Tab-separated table of C-alpha atoms in Angstrom:
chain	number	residue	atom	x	y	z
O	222	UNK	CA	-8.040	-19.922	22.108
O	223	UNK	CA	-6.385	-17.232	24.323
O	224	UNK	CA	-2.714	-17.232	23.804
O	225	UNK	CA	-0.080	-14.471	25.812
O	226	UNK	CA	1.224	-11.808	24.318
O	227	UNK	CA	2.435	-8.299	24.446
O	228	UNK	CA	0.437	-5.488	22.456
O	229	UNK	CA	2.022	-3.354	20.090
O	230	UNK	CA	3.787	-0.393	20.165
O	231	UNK	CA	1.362	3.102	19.997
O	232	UNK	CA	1.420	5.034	17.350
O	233	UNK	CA	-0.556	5.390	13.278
O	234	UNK	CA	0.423	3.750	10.324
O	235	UNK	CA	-0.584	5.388	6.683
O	236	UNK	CA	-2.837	4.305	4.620
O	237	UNK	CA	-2.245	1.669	2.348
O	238	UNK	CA	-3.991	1.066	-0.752
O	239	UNK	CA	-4.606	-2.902	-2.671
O	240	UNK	CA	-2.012	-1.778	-5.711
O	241	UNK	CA	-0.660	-4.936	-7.332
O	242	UNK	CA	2.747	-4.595	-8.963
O	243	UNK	CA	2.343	-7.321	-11.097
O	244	UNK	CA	-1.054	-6.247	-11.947
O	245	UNK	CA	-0.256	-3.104	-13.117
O	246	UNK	CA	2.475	-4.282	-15.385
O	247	UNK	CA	-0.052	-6.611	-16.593
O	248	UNK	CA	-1.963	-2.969	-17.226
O	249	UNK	CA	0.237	-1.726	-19.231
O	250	UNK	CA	0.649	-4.796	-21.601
O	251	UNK	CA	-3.411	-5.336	-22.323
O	252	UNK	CA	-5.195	-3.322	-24.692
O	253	UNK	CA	-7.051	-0.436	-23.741
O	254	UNK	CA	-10.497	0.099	-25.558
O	255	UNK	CA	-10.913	3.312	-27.077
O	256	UNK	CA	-12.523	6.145	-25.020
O	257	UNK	CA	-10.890	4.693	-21.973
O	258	UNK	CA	-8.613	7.121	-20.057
O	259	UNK	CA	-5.912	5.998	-17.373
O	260	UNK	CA	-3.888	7.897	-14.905
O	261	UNK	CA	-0.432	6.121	-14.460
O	262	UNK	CA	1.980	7.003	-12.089
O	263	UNK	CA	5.149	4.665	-12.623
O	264	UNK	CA	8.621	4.635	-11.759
O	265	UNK	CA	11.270	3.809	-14.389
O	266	UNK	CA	12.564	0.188	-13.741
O	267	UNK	CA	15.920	-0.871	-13.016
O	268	UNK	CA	17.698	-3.837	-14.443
O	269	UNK	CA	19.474	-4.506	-11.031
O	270	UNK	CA	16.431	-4.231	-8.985
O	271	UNK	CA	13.539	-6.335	-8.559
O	272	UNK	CA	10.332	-4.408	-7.583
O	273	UNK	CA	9.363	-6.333	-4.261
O	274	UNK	CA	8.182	-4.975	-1.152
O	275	UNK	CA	11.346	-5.696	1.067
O	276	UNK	CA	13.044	-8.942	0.236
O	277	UNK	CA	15.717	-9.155	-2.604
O	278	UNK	CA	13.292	-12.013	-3.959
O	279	UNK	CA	14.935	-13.777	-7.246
O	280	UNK	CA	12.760	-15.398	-10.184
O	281	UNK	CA	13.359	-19.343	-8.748
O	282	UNK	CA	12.213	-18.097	-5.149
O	283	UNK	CA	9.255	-20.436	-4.225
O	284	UNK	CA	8.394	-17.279	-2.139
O	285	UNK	CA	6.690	-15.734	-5.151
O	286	UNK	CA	5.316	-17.028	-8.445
O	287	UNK	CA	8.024	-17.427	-11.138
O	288	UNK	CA	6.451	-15.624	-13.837
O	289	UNK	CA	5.606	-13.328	-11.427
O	290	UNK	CA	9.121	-12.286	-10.095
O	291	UNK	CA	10.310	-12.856	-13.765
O	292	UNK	CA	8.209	-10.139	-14.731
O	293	UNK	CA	9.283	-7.832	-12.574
O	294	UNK	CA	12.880	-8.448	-13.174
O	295	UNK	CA	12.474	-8.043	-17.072
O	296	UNK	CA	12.077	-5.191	-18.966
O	297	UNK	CA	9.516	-5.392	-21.852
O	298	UNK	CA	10.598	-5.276	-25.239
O	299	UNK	CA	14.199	-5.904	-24.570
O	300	UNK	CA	14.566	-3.243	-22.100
O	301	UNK	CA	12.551	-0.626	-23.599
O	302	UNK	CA	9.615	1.088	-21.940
O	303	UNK	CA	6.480	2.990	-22.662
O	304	UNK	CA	8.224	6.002	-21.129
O	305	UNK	CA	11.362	5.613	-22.944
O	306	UNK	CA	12.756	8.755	-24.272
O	307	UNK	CA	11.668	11.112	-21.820
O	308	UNK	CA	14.808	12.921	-20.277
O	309	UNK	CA	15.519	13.872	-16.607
O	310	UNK	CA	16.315	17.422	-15.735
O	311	UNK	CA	18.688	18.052	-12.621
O	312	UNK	CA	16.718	20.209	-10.190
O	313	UNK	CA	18.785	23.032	-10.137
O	314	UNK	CA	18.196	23.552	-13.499
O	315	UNK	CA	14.172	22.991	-14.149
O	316	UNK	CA	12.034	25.205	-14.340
O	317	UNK	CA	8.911	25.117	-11.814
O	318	UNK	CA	5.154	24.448	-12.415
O	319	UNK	CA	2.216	26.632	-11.239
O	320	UNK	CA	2.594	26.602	-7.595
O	321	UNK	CA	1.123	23.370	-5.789
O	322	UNK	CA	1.589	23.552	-2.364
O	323	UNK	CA	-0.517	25.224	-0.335
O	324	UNK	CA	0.311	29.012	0.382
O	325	UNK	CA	3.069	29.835	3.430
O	326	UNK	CA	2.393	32.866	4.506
O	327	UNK	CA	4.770	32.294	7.538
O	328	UNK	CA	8.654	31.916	6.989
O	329	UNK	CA	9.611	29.641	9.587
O	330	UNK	CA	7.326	27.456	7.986
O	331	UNK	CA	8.769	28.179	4.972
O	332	UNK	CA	12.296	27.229	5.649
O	333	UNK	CA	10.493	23.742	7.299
O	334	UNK	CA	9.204	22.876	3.951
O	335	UNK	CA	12.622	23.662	2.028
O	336	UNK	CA	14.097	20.962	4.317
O	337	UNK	CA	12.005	18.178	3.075
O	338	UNK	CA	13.869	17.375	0.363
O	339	UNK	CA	12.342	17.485	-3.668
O	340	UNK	CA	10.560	14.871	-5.601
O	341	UNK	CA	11.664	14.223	-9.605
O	342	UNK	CA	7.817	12.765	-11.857
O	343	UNK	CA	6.796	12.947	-14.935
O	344	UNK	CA	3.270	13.306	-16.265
O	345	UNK	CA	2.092	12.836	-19.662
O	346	UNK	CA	-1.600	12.637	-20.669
O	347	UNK	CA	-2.754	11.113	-23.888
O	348	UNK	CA	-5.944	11.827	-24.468
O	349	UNK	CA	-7.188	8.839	-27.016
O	350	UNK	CA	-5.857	6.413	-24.602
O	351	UNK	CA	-4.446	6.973	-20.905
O	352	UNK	CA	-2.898	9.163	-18.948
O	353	UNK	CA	0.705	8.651	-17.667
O	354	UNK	CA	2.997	10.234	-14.478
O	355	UNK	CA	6.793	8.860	-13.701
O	356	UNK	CA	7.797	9.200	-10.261
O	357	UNK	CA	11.688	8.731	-10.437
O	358	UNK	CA	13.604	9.956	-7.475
O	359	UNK	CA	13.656	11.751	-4.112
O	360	UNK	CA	16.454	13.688	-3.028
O	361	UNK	CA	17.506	15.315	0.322
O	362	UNK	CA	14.693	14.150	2.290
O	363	UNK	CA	14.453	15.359	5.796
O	364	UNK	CA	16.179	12.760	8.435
O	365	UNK	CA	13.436	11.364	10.313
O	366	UNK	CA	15.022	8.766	12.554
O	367	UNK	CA	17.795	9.148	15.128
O	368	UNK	CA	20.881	7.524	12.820
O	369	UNK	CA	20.067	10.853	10.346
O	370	UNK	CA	18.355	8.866	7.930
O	371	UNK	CA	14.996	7.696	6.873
O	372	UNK	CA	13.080	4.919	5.180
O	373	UNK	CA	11.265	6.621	2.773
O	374	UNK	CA	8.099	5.176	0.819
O	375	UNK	CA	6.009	6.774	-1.001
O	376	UNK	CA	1.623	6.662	-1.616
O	377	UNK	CA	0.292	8.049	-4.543
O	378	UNK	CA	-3.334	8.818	-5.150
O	379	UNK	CA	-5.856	11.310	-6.769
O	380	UNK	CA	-8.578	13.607	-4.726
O	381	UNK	CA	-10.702	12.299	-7.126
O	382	UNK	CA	-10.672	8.707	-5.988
O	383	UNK	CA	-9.342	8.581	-2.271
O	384	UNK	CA	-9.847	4.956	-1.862
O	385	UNK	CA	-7.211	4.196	-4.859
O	386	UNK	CA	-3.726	4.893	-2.575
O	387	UNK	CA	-0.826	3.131	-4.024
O	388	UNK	CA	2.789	2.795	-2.430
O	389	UNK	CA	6.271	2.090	-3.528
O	390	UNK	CA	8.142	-0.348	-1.356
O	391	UNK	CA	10.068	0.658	1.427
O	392	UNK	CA	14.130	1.538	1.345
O	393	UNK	CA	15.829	1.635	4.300
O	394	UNK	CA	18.549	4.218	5.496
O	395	UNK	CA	18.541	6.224	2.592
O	396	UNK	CA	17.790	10.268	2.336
O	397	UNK	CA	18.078	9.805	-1.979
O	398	UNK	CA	15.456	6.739	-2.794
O	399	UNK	CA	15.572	5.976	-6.389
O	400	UNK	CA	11.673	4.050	-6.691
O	401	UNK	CA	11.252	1.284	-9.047
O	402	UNK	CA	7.079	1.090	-9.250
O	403	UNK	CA	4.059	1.802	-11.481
O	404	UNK	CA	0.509	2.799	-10.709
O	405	UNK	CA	-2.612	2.952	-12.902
O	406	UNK	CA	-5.914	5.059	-11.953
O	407	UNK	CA	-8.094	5.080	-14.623
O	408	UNK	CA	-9.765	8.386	-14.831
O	409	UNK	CA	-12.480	9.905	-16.932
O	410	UNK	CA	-11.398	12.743	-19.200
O	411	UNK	CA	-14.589	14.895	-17.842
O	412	UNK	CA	-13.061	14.334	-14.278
O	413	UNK	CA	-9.333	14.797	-15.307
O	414	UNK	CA	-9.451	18.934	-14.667
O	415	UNK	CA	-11.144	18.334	-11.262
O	416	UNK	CA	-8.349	16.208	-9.883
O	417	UNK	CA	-4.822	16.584	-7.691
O	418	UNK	CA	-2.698	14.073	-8.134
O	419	UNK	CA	-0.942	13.769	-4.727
O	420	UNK	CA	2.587	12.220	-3.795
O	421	UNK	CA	3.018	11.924	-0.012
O	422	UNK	CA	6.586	10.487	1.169
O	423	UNK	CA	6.509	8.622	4.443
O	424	UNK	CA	8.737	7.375	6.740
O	425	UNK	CA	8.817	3.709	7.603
O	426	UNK	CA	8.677	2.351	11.287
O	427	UNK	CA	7.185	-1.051	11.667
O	428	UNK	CA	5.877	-0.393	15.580
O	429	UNK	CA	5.439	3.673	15.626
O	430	UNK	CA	3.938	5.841	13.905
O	431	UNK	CA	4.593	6.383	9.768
O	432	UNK	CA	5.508	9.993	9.868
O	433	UNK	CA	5.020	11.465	6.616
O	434	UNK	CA	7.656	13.810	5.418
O	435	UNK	CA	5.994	15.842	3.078
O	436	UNK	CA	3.878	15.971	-0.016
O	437	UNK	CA	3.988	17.694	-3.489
O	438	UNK	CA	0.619	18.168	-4.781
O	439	UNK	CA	-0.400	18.672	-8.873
O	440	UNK	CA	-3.740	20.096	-9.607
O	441	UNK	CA	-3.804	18.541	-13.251
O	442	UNK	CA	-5.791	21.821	-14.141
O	443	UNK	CA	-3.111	24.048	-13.564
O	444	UNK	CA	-0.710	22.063	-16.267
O	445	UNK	CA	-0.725	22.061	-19.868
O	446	UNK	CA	-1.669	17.969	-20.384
O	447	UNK	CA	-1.116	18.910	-24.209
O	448	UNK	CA	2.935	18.039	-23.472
O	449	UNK	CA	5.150	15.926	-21.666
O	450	UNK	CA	5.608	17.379	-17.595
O	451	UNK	CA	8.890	17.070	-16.407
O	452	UNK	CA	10.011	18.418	-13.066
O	453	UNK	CA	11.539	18.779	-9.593
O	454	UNK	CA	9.250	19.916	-6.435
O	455	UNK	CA	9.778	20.699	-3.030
O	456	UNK	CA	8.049	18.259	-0.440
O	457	UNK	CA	5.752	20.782	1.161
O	458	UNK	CA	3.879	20.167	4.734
O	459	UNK	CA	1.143	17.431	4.232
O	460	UNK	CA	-2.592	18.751	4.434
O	461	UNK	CA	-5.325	17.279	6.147
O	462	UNK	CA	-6.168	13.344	4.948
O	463	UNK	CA	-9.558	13.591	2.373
O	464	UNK	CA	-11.311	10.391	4.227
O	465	UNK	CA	-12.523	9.419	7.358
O	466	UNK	CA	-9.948	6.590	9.102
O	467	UNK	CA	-11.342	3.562	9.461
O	468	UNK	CA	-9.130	2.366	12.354
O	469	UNK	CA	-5.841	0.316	12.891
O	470	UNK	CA	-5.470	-3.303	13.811
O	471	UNK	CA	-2.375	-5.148	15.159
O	472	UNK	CA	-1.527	-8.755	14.380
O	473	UNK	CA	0.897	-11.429	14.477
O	474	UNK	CA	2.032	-13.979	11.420
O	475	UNK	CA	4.403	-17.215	12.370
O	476	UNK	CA	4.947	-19.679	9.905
O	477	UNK	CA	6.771	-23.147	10.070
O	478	UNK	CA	8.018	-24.556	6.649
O	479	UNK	CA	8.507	-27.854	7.810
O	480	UNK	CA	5.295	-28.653	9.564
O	481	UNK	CA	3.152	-26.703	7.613
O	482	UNK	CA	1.989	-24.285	10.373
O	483	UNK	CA	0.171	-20.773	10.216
O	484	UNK	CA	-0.575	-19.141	13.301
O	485	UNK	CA	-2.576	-15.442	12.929
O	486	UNK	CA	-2.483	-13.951	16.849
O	487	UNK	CA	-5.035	-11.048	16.664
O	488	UNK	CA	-3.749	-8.520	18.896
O	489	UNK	CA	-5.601	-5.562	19.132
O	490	UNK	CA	-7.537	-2.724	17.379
O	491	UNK	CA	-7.625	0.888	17.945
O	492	UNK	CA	-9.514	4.257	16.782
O	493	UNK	CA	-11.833	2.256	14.668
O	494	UNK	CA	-14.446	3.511	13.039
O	495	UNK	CA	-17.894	4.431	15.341
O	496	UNK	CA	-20.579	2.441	14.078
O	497	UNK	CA	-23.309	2.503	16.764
O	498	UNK	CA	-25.728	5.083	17.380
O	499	UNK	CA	-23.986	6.106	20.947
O	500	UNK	CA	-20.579	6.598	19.151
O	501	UNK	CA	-18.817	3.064	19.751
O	502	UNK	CA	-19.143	-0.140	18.274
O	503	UNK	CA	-18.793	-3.850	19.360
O	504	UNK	CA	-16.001	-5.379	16.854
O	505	UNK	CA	-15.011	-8.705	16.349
O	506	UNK	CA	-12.131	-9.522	13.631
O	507	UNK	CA	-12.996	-12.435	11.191
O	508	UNK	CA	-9.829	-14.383	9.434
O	509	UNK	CA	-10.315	-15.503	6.149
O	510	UNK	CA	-7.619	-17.893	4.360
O	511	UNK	CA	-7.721	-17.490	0.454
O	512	UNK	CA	-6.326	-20.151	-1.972
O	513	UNK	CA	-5.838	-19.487	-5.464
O	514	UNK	CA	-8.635	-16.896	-4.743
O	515	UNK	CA	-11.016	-18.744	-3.724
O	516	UNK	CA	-12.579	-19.094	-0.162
O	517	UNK	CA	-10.988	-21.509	2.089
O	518	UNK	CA	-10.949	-21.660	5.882
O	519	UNK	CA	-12.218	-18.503	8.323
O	520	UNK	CA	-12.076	-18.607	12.003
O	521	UNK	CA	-13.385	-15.588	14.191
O	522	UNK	CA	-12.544	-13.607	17.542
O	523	UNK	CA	-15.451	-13.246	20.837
O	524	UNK	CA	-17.160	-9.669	20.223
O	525	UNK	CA	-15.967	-7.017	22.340
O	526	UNK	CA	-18.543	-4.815	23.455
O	527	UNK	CA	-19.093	-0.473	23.188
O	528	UNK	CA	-15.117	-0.155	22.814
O	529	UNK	CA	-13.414	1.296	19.430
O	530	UNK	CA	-10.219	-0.216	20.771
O	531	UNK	CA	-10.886	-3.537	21.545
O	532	UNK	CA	-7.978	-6.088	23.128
O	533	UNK	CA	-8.627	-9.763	21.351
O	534	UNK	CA	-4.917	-11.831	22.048
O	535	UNK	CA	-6.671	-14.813	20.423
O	536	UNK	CA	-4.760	-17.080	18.285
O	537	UNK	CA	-5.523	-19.262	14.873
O	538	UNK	CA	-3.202	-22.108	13.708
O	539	UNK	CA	-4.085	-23.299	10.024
O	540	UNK	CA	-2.366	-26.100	8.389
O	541	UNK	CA	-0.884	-24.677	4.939
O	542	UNK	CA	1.380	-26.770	2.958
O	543	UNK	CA	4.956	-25.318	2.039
O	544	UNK	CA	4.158	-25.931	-1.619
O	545	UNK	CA	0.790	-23.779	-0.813
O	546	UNK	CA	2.191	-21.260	0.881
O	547	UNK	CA	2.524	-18.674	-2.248
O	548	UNK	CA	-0.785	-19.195	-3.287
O	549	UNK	CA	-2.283	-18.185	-0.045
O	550	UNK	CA	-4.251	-14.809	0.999
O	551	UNK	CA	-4.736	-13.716	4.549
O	552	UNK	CA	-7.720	-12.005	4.788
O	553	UNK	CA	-8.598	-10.040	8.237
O	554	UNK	CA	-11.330	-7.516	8.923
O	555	UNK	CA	-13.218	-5.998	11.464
O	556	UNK	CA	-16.660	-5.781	11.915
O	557	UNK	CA	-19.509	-4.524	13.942
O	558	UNK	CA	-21.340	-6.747	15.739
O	559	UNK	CA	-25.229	-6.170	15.668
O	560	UNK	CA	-28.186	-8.115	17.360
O	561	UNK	CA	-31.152	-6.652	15.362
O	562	UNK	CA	-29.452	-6.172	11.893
O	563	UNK	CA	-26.538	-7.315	9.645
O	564	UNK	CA	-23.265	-7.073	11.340
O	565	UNK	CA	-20.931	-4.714	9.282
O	566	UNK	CA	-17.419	-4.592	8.124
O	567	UNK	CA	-15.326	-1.761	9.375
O	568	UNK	CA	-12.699	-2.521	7.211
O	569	UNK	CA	-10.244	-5.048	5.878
O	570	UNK	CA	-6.954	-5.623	4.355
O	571	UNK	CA	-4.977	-8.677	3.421
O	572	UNK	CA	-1.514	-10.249	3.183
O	573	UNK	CA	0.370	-12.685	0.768
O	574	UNK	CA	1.951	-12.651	-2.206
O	575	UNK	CA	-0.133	-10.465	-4.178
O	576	UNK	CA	-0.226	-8.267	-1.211
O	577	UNK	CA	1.761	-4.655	-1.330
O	578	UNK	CA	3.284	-2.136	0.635
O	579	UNK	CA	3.027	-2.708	4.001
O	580	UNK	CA	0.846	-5.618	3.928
O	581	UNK	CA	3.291	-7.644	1.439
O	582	UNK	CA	6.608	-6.664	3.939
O	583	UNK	CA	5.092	-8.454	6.608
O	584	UNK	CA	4.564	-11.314	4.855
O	585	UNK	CA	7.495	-11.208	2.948
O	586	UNK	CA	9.265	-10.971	6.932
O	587	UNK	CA	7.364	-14.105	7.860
O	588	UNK	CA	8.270	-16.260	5.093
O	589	UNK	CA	12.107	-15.134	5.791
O	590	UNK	CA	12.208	-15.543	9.254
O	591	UNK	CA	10.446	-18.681	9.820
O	592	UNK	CA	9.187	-20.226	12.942
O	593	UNK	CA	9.586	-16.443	14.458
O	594	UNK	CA	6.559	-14.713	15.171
O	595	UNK	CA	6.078	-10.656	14.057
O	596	UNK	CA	3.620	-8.651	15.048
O	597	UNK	CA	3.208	-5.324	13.196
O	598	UNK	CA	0.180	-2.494	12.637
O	599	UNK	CA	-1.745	-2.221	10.012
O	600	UNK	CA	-4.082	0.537	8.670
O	601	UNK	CA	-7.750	-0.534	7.789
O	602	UNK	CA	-8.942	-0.061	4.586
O	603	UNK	CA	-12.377	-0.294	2.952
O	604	UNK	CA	-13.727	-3.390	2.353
O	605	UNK	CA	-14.925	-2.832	-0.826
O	606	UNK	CA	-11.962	-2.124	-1.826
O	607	UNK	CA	-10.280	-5.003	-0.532
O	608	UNK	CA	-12.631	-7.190	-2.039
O	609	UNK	CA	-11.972	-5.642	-5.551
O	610	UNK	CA	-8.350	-6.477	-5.555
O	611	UNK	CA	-8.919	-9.742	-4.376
O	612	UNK	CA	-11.221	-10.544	-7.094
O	613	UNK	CA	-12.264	-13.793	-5.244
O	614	UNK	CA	-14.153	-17.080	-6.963
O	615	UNK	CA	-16.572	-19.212	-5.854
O	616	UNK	CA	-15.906	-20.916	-2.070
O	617	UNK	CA	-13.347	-24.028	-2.145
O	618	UNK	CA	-13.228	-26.796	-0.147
O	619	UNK	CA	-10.239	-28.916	0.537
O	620	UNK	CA	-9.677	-31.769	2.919
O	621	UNK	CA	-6.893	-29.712	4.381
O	622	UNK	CA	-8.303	-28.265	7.772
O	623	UNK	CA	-7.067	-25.791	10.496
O	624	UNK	CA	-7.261	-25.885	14.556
């Protein structure tokens, strides 16, 4: 089952959080019961971009469900929008919210933060019904690789709910993104003056580590939610993440069209999570293969023992049919082995079409570089979580098979 290959490069990864795209547009078209309140941070859509994760996908691509990339490429309503109306103000000439970044006492740290670069959102609260923020635009973000560029993302989230971290896709070589996504939190009105809504821009590197170029950060108790919130911030230095990390895992994905071939190479894991009582853990990584949500194949790696970064290099082949291949899940997670008790999930994440962020790019790679196998990190997130977006059904069986 042992297979050669190199480990991946060092270095962290952000977080990424189970946000659908097409799930929240869905969101936003359903009715809301009354008493319900959402948070929604959304980006206004463009007419000449569709909202995937990395590939310029089009509505007959049998990469991605039709009505699903139709979706995204449409407008509702003709081309209006629930935010329609609201104007943009230049940020030269708006004026600035109750300070949200933390205090700089120190100038040269000062002057650091002013080179990050500003992010343009919108926030609007509606009390009977939801609560809505418009990320639009970044401008003069700090170069972070050596070509003077970046490729900026950006993960969105409330302290309230840590676990809920959603990301925009990923555009390359570009210091003035323009983001095309929307995000729904839904948050009780009790709760809403005891949350920050945070918006931390990272920089994209597939083998290294994300560096994060800074973060503007909204107490929604310092605003007046009784209007519209318009405005321009400076990125400021990113404070300290709310949760504990749950580790990183790095994999491989190869796909063959033509014979129907999946092969998942686990890698290796690192900084995971200590479960045991002496401060390590003994992991093993299960791999789960989802069809139209329901449970289909697993295979799992030997346990390694009292390490938090183990080295597997064990490889899975399943057979997937071409015509299957956009109705499939990847499931992986990582567990604690345990002789006495139940073993326990360290955490999990998943690829596929209704993947996103980073977990959606590398699939999206895989599909367009077939027979070519790429290897990438991937931040572990909690598994009930995972589980939640996945919304599985009852266990399938099919008389295809894997080796």
């Amino acid at each position: 089952m042992g297979a050669h290959h190199r480990g991946c490069g060092r270095g962290h990864s952000p977080p990424s959080l189970p946000h659908l795209h097409h799930q929240v547009l869905l969101q936003q078209e359903e009715a809301q019961e009354e008493g319900e309140n959402w948070l929604v941070c959304c980006q206004q859509l463009h007419h000449d971009q569709p909202c995937t994760s990395c590939l310029p996908l089009n509505p007959t691509s049998l990469l991605l469900p039709e009505s699903f990339a139709a979706a995204l490429l449409s407008p509702r309503d003709g081309g209006s929008t629930a935010w329609q109306g609201h104007g943009w103000t230049h940020p030269e000439s708006s004026v600035a919210l109750p300070q949200v970044q933390p205090e700089m006492e120190d100038l040269e740290r000062g002057v650091e933060q002013k080179r990050r670069g500003k992010l343009q959102y919108s926030l609007e609260y509606i009390f009977r019904k939801q609560e809505v923020g418009i990320l639009t635009q970044a401008v003069e973000l700090k170069a972070m690789d050596s070509g003077g560029t970046s490729d900026p993302y950006v993960i969105v989230y409330l302290t309230s709910d840590v676990k809920n971290r959603y990301e925009t896709k990923v555009y390359r070589k570009t210091l003035n993104p323009i983001f095309n996504e929307s995000f729904t939190f839904q948050v009780p009105q009790a709760e809403v003056s005891e949350s920050t809504l945070v918006m931390q821009v990272y920089d994209f590197n597939r083998f290294a580590k994300h560096d994060i170029i800074g973060e503007v950060r909204l107490p929604l108790a310092s605003v007046n939610l009784q209007h519209v919130i318009e405005q321009w911030s400076d990125l400021a230095v990113a404070s300290k993440v709310e949760e504990e990390p749950l580790g990183e895992i790095c994999f491989s994905l190869r796909y063959v069209p033509s014979t129907g071939k999946l092969t998942v190479l686990i890698l290796e894991a690192r900084q995971l999570k200590r479960m045991d009582s002496h401060g390590l853990s003994d992991p093993f990584v299960k791999v789960h293969l989802i069809l139209n949500r329901k449970k289909w194949k697993k295979k799992k790696t030997s346990v390694k023992k009292n390490t938090l970064s183990p080295y597997f290099n064990e490889v899975f082949v399943f057979e997937v049919p071409f015509s299957q291949i956009q109705n499939v899940d990847v499931v992986i997670s990582v567990w604690d082995h345990d002789k006495v008790t139940k073993n326990e999930p360290i955490g999990k994440l998943f690829l596929g079409c209704r993947a996103t962020g980073n977990q959606l790019r590398h699939w999206s790679d895989m599909l367009s570089n077939p027979r070519r196998p790429l290897a990438q990190w991937h931040i572990l997130q909690p598994p009930d979580v995972v589980d939640k977006a996945l919304g599985l059904k009852s266990h399938l069986k099919l008389p295809l098979h894997s080796r």
